[in-house]
Coordinates of C-alpha atoms in Angstrom, one line a residue:
Chain Q
M12 CA -111.3 52.5 -113.2
K13 CA -114.0 50.3 -113.4
L14 CA -113.1 46.9 -111.9
L15 CA -114.3 43.7 -110.8
L16 CA -113.3 42.8 -107.6
N17 CA -114.9 39.1 -106.1
G18 CA -117.6 39.2 -109.1
A19 CA -118.9 42.9 -108.2
P20 CA -118.7 45.6 -110.3
I21 CA -116.4 49.0 -108.6
D22 CA -115.0 52.3 -109.7
A23 CA -111.6 51.9 -108.2
Q24 CA -108.6 55.0 -108.3
V25 CA -106.0 52.2 -108.5
A26 CA -102.8 51.6 -110.9
T27 CA -102.0 48.3 -109.1
L28 CA -103.0 44.9 -107.8
A29 CA -101.5 45.8 -104.7
D30 CA -102.8 49.4 -104.7
L31 CA -106.5 47.5 -105.3
L32 CA -106.0 45.8 -102.1
L33 CA -104.6 48.6 -99.5
A34 CA -107.8 50.7 -101.3
E35 CA -110.2 48.2 -100.5
G36 CA -109.7 47.2 -97.0
F37 CA -107.6 44.3 -97.7
G38 CA -104.3 45.8 -95.9
D39 CA -102.2 42.4 -94.4
A40 CA -104.7 40.4 -94.4
K41 CA -104.1 36.9 -95.3
V42 CA -105.3 36.5 -99.1
A43 CA -104.3 34.9 -102.4
T44 CA -105.2 36.9 -105.5
A45 CA -105.5 36.1 -109.2
V46 CA -107.0 38.4 -112.0
N47 CA -108.7 37.5 -114.6
G48 CA -108.4 34.1 -114.0
A49 CA -104.5 34.2 -113.4
F50 CA -102.4 33.6 -110.0
V51 CA -100.7 36.4 -109.1
P52 CA -98.3 35.8 -106.0
A53 CA -97.9 38.2 -103.2
P54 CA -94.8 39.7 -104.2
A55 CA -95.6 40.2 -107.6
R56 CA -99.0 43.0 -106.2
P57 CA -97.0 46.2 -106.6
D58 CA -95.9 45.8 -109.7
H59 CA -98.7 44.0 -111.2
A60 CA -100.7 46.7 -113.4
L61 CA -104.5 46.5 -113.4
S62 CA -106.2 47.8 -116.6
P63 CA -109.9 48.8 -117.1
G64 CA -112.3 45.7 -116.9
D65 CA -109.9 43.3 -115.1
A66 CA -111.5 40.9 -112.3
V67 CA -110.1 40.3 -109.5
E68 CA -110.4 37.4 -107.2
V69 CA -108.9 37.7 -103.4
L70 CA -109.8 34.8 -101.5
A71 CA -108.5 34.4 -98.2
P72 CA -108.7 30.5 -95.7
M73 CA -112.4 30.0 -95.3
Q74 CA -114.1 26.1 -93.5
G75 CA -113.7 23.4 -95.9
G76 CA -114.0 19.4 -96.3
Chain H
M3 CA -97.5 4.6 -88.5
T4 CA -98.2 5.2 -92.6
E5 CA -96.4 8.0 -93.7
F6 CA -98.4 10.7 -96.0
Y7 CA -95.5 12.6 -98.2
G8 CA -93.1 11.8 -95.0
T9 CA -95.5 12.6 -92.4
T10 CA -96.7 10.7 -89.4
L11 CA -100.3 11.2 -88.1
P12 CA -101.3 11.3 -84.6
N13 CA -104.0 8.8 -85.7
G14 CA -106.2 7.9 -89.2
L15 CA -108.3 10.6 -89.3
M16 CA -108.6 13.6 -91.1
L17 CA -111.5 16.1 -89.7
G18 CA -113.1 18.9 -92.0
T19 CA -113.8 21.9 -90.8
A20 CA -117.2 23.1 -92.9
Q21 CA -120.4 23.4 -90.9
Y22 CA -119.7 23.0 -87.2
P23 CA -122.2 24.9 -85.4
S24 CA -119.9 27.5 -83.9
P25 CA -116.4 27.9 -83.6
A26 CA -115.8 26.7 -80.0
I27 CA -117.4 23.3 -81.3
L28 CA -115.5 23.2 -84.4
A29 CA -112.0 23.3 -81.8
D30 CA -113.4 20.6 -79.8
A31 CA -114.2 17.9 -82.0
F32 CA -110.1 18.3 -83.3
K33 CA -109.6 18.5 -79.0
R34 CA -111.1 15.3 -78.5
S35 CA -111.0 13.2 -81.6
G36 CA -106.9 14.4 -82.2
A37 CA -107.1 14.1 -85.5
G38 CA -103.8 15.9 -87.2
V39 CA -105.1 16.7 -90.5
A40 CA -107.8 19.5 -90.6
T41 CA -109.2 20.0 -94.6
V42 CA -110.2 23.9 -95.2
S43 CA -110.8 25.7 -98.4
L44 CA -110.2 29.6 -100.4
R45 CA -113.0 31.2 -100.8
R46 CA -113.7 35.4 -101.8
E47 CA -112.6 37.6 -98.9
S48 CA -114.4 40.7 -98.2
G49 CA -112.3 43.6 -96.9
Q50 CA -115.4 44.9 -94.9
D51 CA -115.4 41.8 -92.3
R52 CA -112.8 40.0 -92.8
A53 CA -113.5 36.7 -91.7
G54 CA -111.2 34.5 -93.6
Q55 CA -108.7 36.0 -91.3
D56 CA -110.3 34.9 -88.0
F57 CA -111.3 31.7 -89.3
W58 CA -107.2 31.7 -89.9
Q59 CA -106.5 32.3 -86.8
L60 CA -108.6 29.3 -85.1
I61 CA -107.3 26.6 -87.9
H62 CA -103.8 27.7 -86.4
Q63 CA -104.0 27.3 -83.3
L64 CA -105.1 23.6 -83.6
G65 CA -101.8 23.1 -84.0
V66 CA -102.3 20.4 -87.1
H67 CA -101.6 19.8 -90.6
I68 CA -103.3 22.4 -92.8
L69 CA -105.4 20.3 -96.0
P70 CA -105.9 22.5 -97.9
N71 CA -108.7 21.1 -100.9
T72 CA -110.0 22.7 -104.7
A73 CA -113.5 21.1 -103.5
G74 CA -115.7 23.6 -106.1
C75 CA -113.2 23.0 -108.6
H76 CA -114.9 21.8 -112.2
S77 CA -111.7 22.0 -115.1
V78 CA -108.1 21.2 -114.8
K79 CA -107.3 25.1 -115.2
E80 CA -109.1 26.4 -112.0
A81 CA -108.2 23.3 -110.1
V82 CA -104.5 24.3 -110.8
T83 CA -104.7 28.0 -110.0
T84 CA -106.4 27.3 -106.8
A85 CA -103.8 24.9 -105.8
H86 CA -101.2 27.9 -106.5
M87 CA -103.4 30.3 -104.6
A88 CA -103.3 27.8 -101.4
R89 CA -99.8 26.8 -101.3
E90 CA -99.2 30.3 -100.8
V91 CA -102.0 31.5 -98.1
F92 CA -101.9 28.2 -95.8
D93 CA -97.9 27.6 -97.2
T94 CA -97.8 24.1 -97.3
R95 CA -97.1 21.9 -100.6
W96 CA -100.2 19.8 -99.8
I97 CA -103.3 19.7 -101.8
K98 CA -106.6 18.0 -101.6
L99 CA -107.3 17.9 -105.1
E100 CA -110.7 17.9 -106.2
V101 CA -111.6 18.2 -110.2
I102 CA -115.7 17.5 -109.9
G103 CA -117.3 16.0 -112.7
E104 CA -120.8 15.8 -111.8
E105 CA -122.8 17.7 -109.7
D106 CA -125.7 15.5 -108.3
T107 CA -122.9 12.6 -107.4
L108 CA -120.4 15.3 -107.2
Q109 CA -118.5 12.6 -108.6
P110 CA -115.0 13.4 -109.4
D111 CA -113.7 13.8 -113.4
V112 CA -111.1 11.4 -112.9
F113 CA -109.9 12.6 -116.6
G114 CA -109.3 15.9 -115.4
L115 CA -108.0 14.9 -112.4
V116 CA -105.2 13.0 -113.2
E117 CA -104.1 16.0 -115.5
A118 CA -104.2 18.1 -112.9
A119 CA -102.2 16.2 -110.6
R120 CA -99.3 15.3 -112.9
I121 CA -99.1 19.3 -113.3
L122 CA -99.4 20.0 -109.5
S123 CA -96.9 16.8 -108.9
E124 CA -94.8 18.7 -111.6
D125 CA -94.8 21.5 -110.0
G126 CA -93.7 20.4 -106.1
F127 CA -97.2 19.9 -104.9
Q128 CA -97.9 16.8 -102.4
V129 CA -101.4 15.5 -104.4
F130 CA -104.0 13.8 -102.3
P131 CA -106.3 13.1 -105.1
Y132 CA -110.4 12.7 -104.5
T133 CA -111.1 9.7 -107.3
T134 CA -113.2 6.8 -107.3
E135 CA -111.8 3.1 -106.8
D136 CA -111.1 2.5 -110.0
L137 CA -108.1 0.7 -110.4
V138 CA -106.6 2.1 -113.7
V139 CA -107.4 5.8 -113.0
A140 CA -105.4 5.1 -109.4
D141 CA -102.5 3.5 -111.5
R142 CA -102.6 6.6 -113.7
L143 CA -102.8 8.7 -110.9
L144 CA -99.4 7.3 -109.6
H145 CA -97.7 7.7 -112.0
A146 CA -98.7 11.5 -112.4
G147 CA -96.7 11.5 -109.1
C148 CA -99.6 11.2 -106.2
E149 CA -98.1 9.0 -103.1
V150 CA -101.4 8.8 -102.2
L151 CA -105.3 7.8 -102.9
M152 CA -108.3 9.2 -101.6
P153 CA -111.3 7.1 -102.9
W154 CA -114.6 8.3 -102.4
G155 CA -116.8 5.9 -99.8
A156 CA -120.1 7.9 -101.2
P157 CA -121.0 10.8 -102.5
I158 CA -119.5 13.8 -100.2
G159 CA -122.2 14.3 -97.4
S160 CA -124.5 11.2 -98.3
G161 CA -123.5 9.7 -95.2
L162 CA -124.1 6.4 -97.0
G163 CA -121.1 4.5 -96.0
L164 CA -118.3 2.0 -98.0
N165 CA -120.8 2.1 -101.3
N166 CA -118.7 -0.1 -103.1
V167 CA -116.6 -2.4 -100.6
F168 CA -115.8 -5.0 -103.5
G169 CA -113.6 -2.0 -105.1
L170 CA -112.5 -0.7 -102.2
R171 CA -111.0 -4.4 -101.4
A172 CA -109.7 -4.6 -105.1
M173 CA -107.9 -1.2 -104.1
R174 CA -106.4 -1.9 -100.8
A175 CA -105.0 -5.4 -102.4
H176 CA -103.5 -3.5 -105.8
F177 CA -101.7 -0.8 -103.7
P178 CA -100.8 -2.9 -100.8
D179 CA -97.9 0.1 -100.5
V180 CA -99.3 3.1 -100.5
P181 CA -101.5 5.3 -98.2
L182 CA -105.1 5.0 -99.3
V183 CA -107.8 7.5 -97.4
I184 CA -110.8 7.1 -97.4
D185 CA -112.8 10.5 -98.7
A186 CA -116.2 10.9 -98.2
G187 CA -119.4 9.8 -98.0
L188 CA -119.4 8.5 -94.5
G189 CA -121.9 8.9 -92.1
L190 CA -121.5 7.0 -88.9
P191 CA -118.0 5.3 -86.9
S192 CA -118.7 1.8 -88.4
H193 CA -118.0 3.1 -91.4
A194 CA -114.8 4.2 -90.5
A195 CA -113.6 0.7 -88.2
A196 CA -114.9 -1.4 -91.4
A197 CA -112.7 0.8 -93.7
M198 CA -109.7 0.8 -91.3
E199 CA -110.6 -3.4 -90.8
M200 CA -110.2 -3.6 -94.6
G201 CA -106.5 -2.1 -94.3
F202 CA -107.2 1.7 -94.9
D203 CA -104.4 3.8 -93.9
A204 CA -107.0 6.8 -92.5
V205 CA -110.1 8.2 -93.2
L206 CA -111.4 12.0 -94.4
L207 CA -114.4 13.0 -92.8
N208 CA -116.4 16.3 -92.3
T209 CA -120.0 16.1 -92.6
A210 CA -120.8 12.9 -90.4
V211 CA -119.1 15.0 -87.2
A212 CA -120.4 19.0 -87.6
K213 CA -124.0 17.6 -88.6
A214 CA -124.1 15.7 -85.6
G215 CA -126.3 17.0 -82.6
D216 CA -123.1 16.7 -80.6
P217 CA -120.2 17.4 -83.1
A218 CA -117.6 16.7 -80.1
A219 CA -118.3 13.4 -79.1
M220 CA -119.4 12.3 -83.1
A221 CA -115.8 12.8 -83.6
E222 CA -114.4 11.2 -80.4
A223 CA -117.1 8.2 -81.3
F224 CA -114.7 8.4 -84.9
A225 CA -111.8 8.7 -83.7
S226 CA -112.3 5.4 -81.6
A227 CA -113.8 3.7 -84.3
I228 CA -110.5 4.5 -86.0
R229 CA -108.5 2.9 -83.6
A230 CA -110.1 -0.9 -82.9
G231 CA -110.5 -1.0 -87.3
Q232 CA -106.6 -0.9 -87.3
L233 CA -106.2 -3.0 -84.6
A234 CA -108.0 -5.5 -85.8
H235 CA -106.9 -5.4 -89.2
A236 CA -103.6 -5.8 -87.4
A237 CA -104.9 -8.5 -85.3
D238 CA -105.5 -10.8 -88.9
P239 CA -109.4 -11.2 -88.5
M240 CA -111.1 -14.7 -89.8
G241 CA -112.5 -15.6 -92.7
P242 CA -116.0 -15.5 -93.1
R243 CA -117.7 -19.0 -94.4
D244 CA -120.8 -20.3 -95.1
M245 CA -121.4 -22.8 -92.8
A246 CA -122.1 -22.6 -89.6
A247 CA -118.6 -24.5 -87.2
P248 CA -119.5 -24.9 -83.4
S249 CA -117.1 -23.2 -80.8
T250 CA -117.7 -25.4 -78.4
P251 CA -115.8 -28.5 -78.6
V252 CA -118.2 -31.7 -79.2
I253 CA -115.6 -34.5 -78.4
G254 CA -116.4 -35.5 -74.7
K255 CA -120.6 -34.4 -74.9
A256 CA -122.4 -36.2 -72.8
F257 CA -124.9 -39.1 -74.1
L258 CA -128.4 -37.8 -72.8
E259 CA -131.0 -38.7 -75.5

């Protein structure tokens, strides 16, 4: 299934958002997620089914002012 | 000491974490300044290098309060979504709310800011809104649920200091019981001292420290200036006057002409 991950096109054979994070190397990383502009809380990731064309954002702590 | 949503800070310095030459220098700046708040952001993470995870470890070890921002957000939806993501990652209800309205000055979109502040406050966030010195906007933000206001000193990263002293004085006078933080635009410790002398409760800055030749020393200088300004405000400064007034007694002066 073709997806956008942090703005980059990828082809991933996954069913859910949790599957995608595991497949893309995030594992137990401290991240927050959004799909198509909507926040998806961590507990909801295993049940959040992805569809072709979904835009997934994976954000992590970063420097800020 | 001023409380920010029930939290008392060790001093009046909130320090940003961006643009330092190295993580070690960032940590040293916090250590030497005693800043009790670190501002942070959320950005895209790579599953390969996982840079954000190392940064999180560094910030966690500082042992300070974390104030996530919504920097770079230009809409209410973007800011609200970012705030929700930050609350989950950083495990805090604090959010430094930025809704940017103009690119050249990074001036806040105060209309979007008030709306986002209301949405987030109703959802349990403790909002630190990056705003202007506009009194009407400030009042709207308070009604939206904000218990802290953060007017800009000057455009973010400009180092210009307090651009509108009259407006900031008016804001302090209008809201004597609201914690007020000067956020952005400071370049020198003297700017911070001036803000504290006016009665502001804290300053939030980043670039002035991170881009100094010796960031840790500059952070300490800002902390000293903030302390001096606080003491001066508490000491009730004299009012200015237009004409000279001799400080040495005139009575008793010899007539020597």
